[in-house]
Amino acid sequence: MKITIAYTSAGAGHAKAAEALYDDFKKRSRRNQLQLIDVLEQSDFIFRKAYTSGYSFMVKHVQWLWKVLFYVTSQKRLQPPLTKVRAIHNRARVRGFIRYLIRENPDAVIATHFLPAAIAAYLKEEGKISSKLVTVMTDFGVHPFWVYDKTDIYCVASELTAQQLV
């Protein structure tokens, strides 16, 4: 089975979750073809720096701004325009990851961050990949950025998160 485990290096938790999954799959079966990918390494320099440095800066120095952005982007009425803007922006910035998924068309994409989940869901919707999409939510709350119609399986850490997702 060809499996891509995708994460972003924005914050340590997404990478650690991806690495743990990679190590576990590797131990369980040598027949699997595993690929561990930091989607930000497949993006342009400006996007990568803004994503990693911007997140770190906000959570360390201006938490109030992070809270405001989180609140605003979680509003249901804003989801249609936000989804379109994010989709266009993300597709323009992570072309390397998009090319990789189309070329490899893995049996499964396991995403431990919402960015690779969004890209894989879009490619499935467009019929460009046929991969199963497994989203491993590393957050305890459900933000709309994690939720995509083309996700086949969600993995969550708590019953509360599962209830919120449903």
XYZ file of N, CA and C in Angstrom:
498
model
N 0.846 -1.173 0.000
C 0.000 0.000 0.000
C 0.893 1.237 0.000
N 0.564 2.198 -0.831
C 1.316 3.447 -0.915
C 0.622 4.489 -0.044
N 1.339 4.972 0.998
C 0.763 5.888 1.978
C 1.627 7.140 2.085
N 0.974 8.277 1.965
C 1.642 9.557 2.198
C 1.124 10.130 3.506
N 2.041 10.437 4.404
C 1.697 11.078 5.671
C 2.190 12.516 5.561
N 1.245 13.455 5.583
C 1.571 14.853 5.317
C 1.252 15.721 6.520
N 2.130 16.672 6.773
C 1.991 17.568 7.911
C 2.552 18.932 7.530
N 2.492 19.877 8.434
C 3.229 21.121 8.275
C 4.102 21.308 9.513
N 5.183 22.033 9.319
C 6.099 22.289 10.427
C 5.735 23.566 11.179
N 4.477 23.955 11.109
C 3.977 25.093 11.898
C 3.546 24.535 13.253
N 4.354 24.754 14.264
C 4.097 24.132 15.555
C 4.656 22.715 15.526
N 4.992 22.177 16.664
C 5.643 20.868 16.710
C 4.666 19.696 16.700
N 3.436 19.896 17.150
C 2.499 18.797 17.321
C 2.126 18.074 16.043
N 1.943 18.809 14.949
C 1.553 18.192 13.680
C 2.671 17.281 13.169
N 3.906 17.754 13.284
C 5.052 16.957 12.840
C 5.239 15.726 13.713
N 5.113 15.895 15.031
C 5.290 14.760 15.949
C 4.231 13.685 15.701
N 3.002 14.103 15.467
C 1.933 13.142 15.177
C 2.233 12.389 13.882
N 2.680 13.113 12.867
C 3.006 12.484 11.585
C 4.167 11.500 11.729
N 5.191 11.907 12.463
C 6.344 11.026 12.675
C 5.952 9.764 13.438
N 5.087 9.906 14.433
C 4.639 8.737 15.203
C 3.870 7.772 14.301
N 3.013 8.305 13.445
C 2.270 7.450 12.512
C 3.218 6.760 11.542
N 4.159 7.503 11.003
C 5.147 6.953 10.079
C 5.905 5.798 10.727
N 6.410 6.038 11.945
C 7.167 4.999 12.659
C 6.306 3.767 12.916
N 5.048 3.970 13.303
C 4.157 2.846 13.585
C 3.864 2.042 12.318
N 3.565 2.725 11.224
C 3.317 2.015 9.963
C 4.549 1.246 9.522
N 5.708 1.835 9.700
C 6.959 1.195 9.302
C 7.207 -0.086 10.106
N 6.899 -0.045 11.409
C 7.071 -1.219 12.266
C 6.089 -2.326 11.907
N 4.876 -1.955 11.564
C 3.814 -2.941 11.339
C 3.953 -3.694 10.022
N 4.462 -3.021 8.988
C 4.546 -3.689 7.694
C 5.635 -3.070 6.836
N 6.470 -3.922 6.316
C 7.527 -3.462 5.409
C 7.013 -3.386 3.977
N 5.817 -3.891 3.741
C 5.247 -3.865 2.391
C 4.708 -2.491 2.014
N 4.362 -1.691 3.023
C 3.846 -0.355 2.733
C 4.952 0.530 2.168
N 4.584 1.324 1.176
C 5.485 2.360 0.662
C 5.082 3.643 1.367
N 5.927 4.108 2.268
C 5.599 5.269 3.093
C 6.370 6.502 2.649
N 5.685 7.613 2.666
C 6.312 8.901 2.388
C 5.866 9.878 3.461
N 6.809 10.488 4.152
C 6.536 11.488 5.178
C 6.901 12.845 4.584
N 5.909 13.744 4.489
C 6.128 15.012 3.783
C 5.688 16.197 4.618
N 6.598 17.163 4.744
C 6.255 18.471 5.290
C 5.784 19.301 4.098
N 4.504 19.600 4.060
C 3.921 20.323 2.931
C 4.589 21.686 2.747
N 5.030 22.280 3.829
C 5.674 23.588 3.713
C 7.004 23.511 2.972
N 7.660 22.355 3.009
C 8.877 22.186 2.224
C 8.570 22.133 0.731
N 7.325 21.872 0.396
C 6.874 21.818 -0.994
C 6.241 23.149 -1.427
N 6.385 24.170 -0.594
C 5.771 25.463 -0.892
C 6.850 26.501 -1.181
N 6.398 27.671 -1.608
C 7.370 28.728 -1.876
C 7.900 29.308 -0.555
N 9.065 29.936 -0.640
C 9.780 30.417 0.529
C 8.957 31.396 1.370
N 8.315 32.345 0.737
C 7.561 33.371 1.462
C 6.404 32.740 2.236
N 5.685 31.849 1.591
C 4.570 31.166 2.256
C 5.084 30.364 3.448
N 6.160 29.605 3.241
C 6.726 28.769 4.301
C 7.153 29.620 5.505
N 7.872 30.705 5.259
C 8.322 31.571 6.354
C 7.149 32.224 7.060
N 6.177 32.721 6.300
C 5.014 33.376 6.905
C 4.220 32.379 7.743
N 4.062 31.165 7.244
C 3.283 30.143 7.938
C 3.942 29.748 9.252
N 5.233 29.458 9.196
C 5.914 28.981 10.407
C 6.221 30.134 11.362
N 6.816 31.191 10.859
C 7.183 32.313 11.724
C 5.955 33.072 12.214
N 4.972 33.234 11.342
C 3.761 33.963 11.723
C 3.027 33.272 12.853
N 2.878 31.962 12.740
C 2.200 31.193 13.786
C 2.971 31.304 15.102
N 4.261 31.035 15.051
C 5.082 31.079 16.270
C 5.047 32.456 16.912
N 5.168 33.489 16.103
C 5.157 34.850 16.624
C 3.832 35.149 17.326
N 2.731 34.794 16.671
C 1.426 35.107 17.262
C 1.199 34.378 18.583
N 1.493 33.090 18.637
C 1.215 32.364 19.880
C 2.159 32.757 21.021
N 3.330 33.284 20.683
C 4.265 33.707 21.725
C 4.066 35.157 22.157
N 3.719 36.039 21.198
C 3.756 37.467 21.493
C 2.417 38.198 21.388
N 1.550 37.732 20.545
C 0.254 38.425 20.378
C -0.883 37.403 20.343
N -1.028 36.704 21.468
C -2.047 35.664 21.557
C -3.443 36.210 21.294
N -3.675 37.442 21.666
C -4.987 38.046 21.434
C -5.302 38.075 19.942
N -4.289 38.333 19.097
C -4.503 38.357 17.642
C -4.826 36.951 17.135
N -4.113 35.957 17.666
C -4.392 34.569 17.288
C -5.838 34.205 17.649
N -6.269 34.605 18.843
C -7.639 34.324 19.285
C -8.665 35.000 18.386
N -8.404 36.241 18.004
C -9.314 36.976 17.115
C -9.397 36.287 15.754
N -8.245 35.951 15.180
C -8.233 35.270 13.881
C -8.941 33.921 13.946
N -8.698 33.191 15.018
C -9.347 31.892 15.197
C -10.865 32.066 15.257
N -11.316 33.038 16.038
C -12.751 33.296 16.184
C -13.373 33.717 14.856
N -12.765 34.670 14.191
C -13.323 35.188 12.927
C -13.381 34.084 11.873
N -12.320 33.298 11.759
C -12.290 32.259 10.726
C -13.168 31.052 11.060
N -13.705 31.005 12.260
C -14.588 29.888 12.608
C -16.073 30.240 12.471
N -16.377 31.446 12.052
C -17.770 31.855 11.897
C -18.402 31.193 10.677
N -19.536 30.536 10.875
C -20.188 29.780 9.789
C -20.519 30.649 8.584
N -21.020 31.842 8.828
C -21.445 32.684 7.707
C -20.266 33.131 6.835
N -19.056 33.090 7.385
C -17.873 33.485 6.620
C -17.227 32.317 5.869
N -17.701 31.097 6.110
C -17.050 29.930 5.521
C -17.055 29.911 3.994
N -18.172 30.207 3.323
C -18.113 30.160 1.850
C -17.034 31.064 1.236
N -16.971 32.360 1.588
C -15.896 33.156 0.980
C -14.504 32.771 1.485
N -14.378 32.444 2.769
C -13.077 32.034 3.309
C -12.570 30.771 2.617
N -13.453 29.829 2.401
C -13.068 28.572 1.752
C -12.537 28.838 0.353
N -13.210 29.691 -0.392
C -12.753 29.995 -1.760
C -11.405 30.708 -1.765
N -11.267 31.703 -0.913
C -10.009 32.455 -0.857
C -8.867 31.541 -0.419
N -9.093 30.757 0.631
C -8.058 29.834 1.109
C -7.684 28.824 0.040
N -8.675 28.297 -0.666
C -8.411 27.286 -1.694
C -7.525 27.855 -2.797
N -7.852 29.014 -3.277
C -7.052 29.641 -4.343
C -5.640 29.924 -3.834
N -5.560 30.508 -2.662
C -4.261 30.850 -2.073
C -3.415 29.596 -1.833
N -3.992 28.591 -1.203
C -3.233 27.365 -0.903
C -2.756 26.672 -2.165
N -3.624 26.577 -3.166
C -3.225 25.907 -4.417
C -2.081 26.640 -5.105
N -2.069 27.954 -4.999
C -0.991 28.732 -5.613
C 0.321 28.564 -4.857
N 0.255 28.315 -3.566
C 1.456 28.300 -2.727
C 2.084 26.924 -2.539
N 1.328 25.854 -2.684
C 1.878 24.512 -2.438
C 1.816 23.639 -3.696
N 2.225 24.217 -4.789
C 2.170 23.500 -6.073
C 3.011 22.232 -6.086
N 4.135 22.243 -5.373
C 4.984 21.048 -5.329
C 4.247 19.865 -4.712
N 3.511 20.107 -3.645
C 2.745 19.044 -2.999
C 1.611 18.574 -3.906
N 0.985 19.497 -4.587
C -0.091 19.144 -5.525
C 0.465 18.249 -6.632
N 1.583 18.652 -7.228
C 2.203 17.829 -8.292
C 2.571 16.446 -7.768
N 3.111 16.397 -6.545
C 3.479 15.114 -5.941
C 2.247 14.208 -5.814
N 1.157 14.720 -5.245
C -0.041 13.887 -5.050
C -0.609 13.405 -6.372
N -0.645 14.264 -7.370
C -1.177 13.859 -8.686
C -0.281 12.798 -9.309
N 1.025 13.007 -9.233
C 1.974 12.059 -9.820
C 1.934 10.708 -9.117
N 1.944 10.718 -7.786
C 2.022 9.479 -7.015
C 0.662 8.832 -6.770
N -0.389 9.638 -6.663
C -1.743 9.146 -6.374
C -1.707 8.004 -5.353
N -1.254 8.303 -4.131
C -1.116 7.230 -3.135
C -2.464 6.597 -2.804
N -2.412 5.403 -2.253
C -3.644 4.731 -1.835
C -4.313 5.514 -0.709
N -3.485 6.107 0.146
C -4.022 6.884 1.266
C -3.143 8.097 1.526
N -3.804 9.193 1.851
C -3.131 10.391 2.343
C -3.596 10.561 3.780
N -2.636 10.595 4.690
C -2.935 10.831 6.095
C -2.414 12.224 6.422
N -3.326 13.117 6.796
C -2.957 14.505 7.060
C -3.063 14.808 8.551
N -1.981 15.324 9.117
C -2.009 15.710 10.529
C -2.096 17.229 10.688
N -2.412 17.909 9.616
C -2.643 19.361 9.620
C -3.706 19.637 8.566
N -4.450 20.710 8.760
C -5.553 21.001 7.845
C -5.104 21.421 6.448
N -3.878 21.944 6.275
C -3.424 22.350 4.943
C -3.310 21.163 3.983
N -2.577 20.102 4.320
C -2.553 18.964 3.397
C -3.916 18.293 3.247
N -4.738 18.325 4.290
C -6.094 17.772 4.166
C -6.893 18.565 3.142
N -6.769 19.880 3.175
C -7.492 20.742 2.231
C -7.048 20.473 0.802
N -5.752 20.337 0.589
C -5.221 20.098 -0.758
C -5.677 18.740 -1.279
N -5.556 17.706 -0.454
C -5.975 16.363 -0.880
C -7.474 16.318 -1.151
N -8.270 16.962 -0.314
C -9.725 16.988 -0.518
C -10.071 17.672 -1.839
N -9.403 18.780 -2.133
C -9.632 19.485 -3.397
C -9.286 18.584 -4.589
N -8.132 17.916 -4.532
C -7.719 17.050 -5.641
C -8.669 15.871 -5.820
N -9.196 15.341 -4.724
C -10.201 14.270 -4.819
C -11.466 14.794 -5.483
N -11.899 15.973 -5.051
C -13.117 16.572 -5.603
C -12.981 16.817 -7.105
N -11.795 17.199 -7.539
C -11.531 17.465 -8.957
C -11.275 16.181 -9.759
N -11.223 15.038 -9.068
C -10.964 13.776 -9.743
C -9.508 13.594 -10.155
N -8.611 14.342 -9.535
C -7.195 14.271 -9.896
C -6.433 13.217 -9.094
N -6.995 12.802 -7.954
C -6.455 11.678 -7.190
C -7.632 10.831 -6.705
N -7.343 9.575 -6.426
C -8.391 8.681 -5.912
C -8.052 8.176 -4.512
N -7.104 8.802 -3.882
C -6.620 8.400 -2.560
C -7.721 8.484 -1.510
N -7.646 7.597 -0.532
C -8.449 7.760 0.678
C -7.813 8.891 1.470
N -8.626 9.725 2.068
C -8.113 10.835 2.871
C -8.456 10.598 4.334
N -7.410 10.480 5.139
C -7.547 10.299 6.576
C -7.009 11.569 7.234
N -7.856 12.245 7.988
C -7.444 13.463 8.671
C -7.313 13.176 10.158
N -6.101 13.348 10.661
C -5.808 13.151 12.075
C -5.811 14.537 12.709
N -6.880 14.828 13.435
C -7.017 16.152 14.041
C -6.148 16.231 15.282
N -5.141 17.062 15.215
C -4.219 17.213 16.332
C -4.682 18.292 17.309
N -5.762 18.962 16.981
C -6.363 19.952 17.888
C -7.502 19.287 18.648
N -7.834 19.820 19.811
C -8.933 19.255 20.595
C -10.278 19.862 20.228
N -10.259 21.031 19.617
C -11.499 21.646 19.152
C -11.606 21.485 17.651
N -12.818 21.605 17.128
C -13.034 21.437 15.696
C -13.215 22.810 15.049
N -12.182 23.242 14.356
C -12.253 24.476 13.572
C -12.679 24.083 12.155
N -13.469 24.914 11.476
C -13.923 24.565 10.122
C -12.797 24.267 9.131
N -11.595 24.771 9.373
C -10.483 24.493 8.462
C -10.133 23.006 8.398
N -10.560 22.227 9.380
C -10.290 20.790 9.410
C -11.320 19.964 8.640
N -12.453 20.519 8.302
C -13.598 19.730 7.822
C -13.754 19.846 6.305
N -13.715 18.681 5.628
C -13.856 18.622 4.169
C -14.743 17.454 3.790
N -15.608 17.681 2.829
C -16.539 16.640 2.378
C -15.824 15.384 1.876
N -14.664 15.541 1.290
C -13.961 14.402 0.694
C -13.081 13.640 1.675
N -13.137 13.998 2.956
C -12.400 13.237 3.966
C -13.121 11.915 4.193
N -12.387 10.822 4.146
C -12.975 9.493 4.335
C -13.024 9.100 5.804
N -11.986 9.464 6.557
C -11.913 9.083 7.969
C -11.306 10.242 8.756
N -11.914 10.517 9.900
C -11.335 11.461 10.858
C -10.859 10.675 12.067
N -9.679 11.026 12.569
C -9.168 10.468 13.813
C -9.033 11.622 14.794
N -9.625 11.462 15.966
C -9.602 12.522 16.969
C -9.142 11.947 18.305
N -8.718 12.847 19.197
C -8.128 12.417 20.459
C -9.108 12.317 21.612
N -10.320 12.807 21.431
C -11.249 12.753 22.559
C -12.686 12.583 22.073
N -13.512 12.087 22.974
C -14.926 11.920 22.681
C -15.591 13.270 22.419
N -15.178 14.289 23.155
C -15.713 15.632 22.952
C -15.431 16.133 21.539
N -14.207 15.941 21.065
C -13.853 16.351 19.708
C -14.688 15.583 18.689
N -14.876 14.301 18.918
C -15.708 13.490 18.017
C -17.134 14.016 17.977
N -17.686 14.362 19.119
C -19.051 14.909 19.170
C -19.138 16.242 18.443
N -18.139 17.101 18.621
C -18.115 18.387 17.927
C -18.043 18.180 16.412
N -17.252 17.229 15.997
C -17.081 16.952 14.576
C -18.382 16.459 13.943
N -19.088 15.585 14.669
C -20.360 15.063 14.168
C -21.368 16.210 14.095
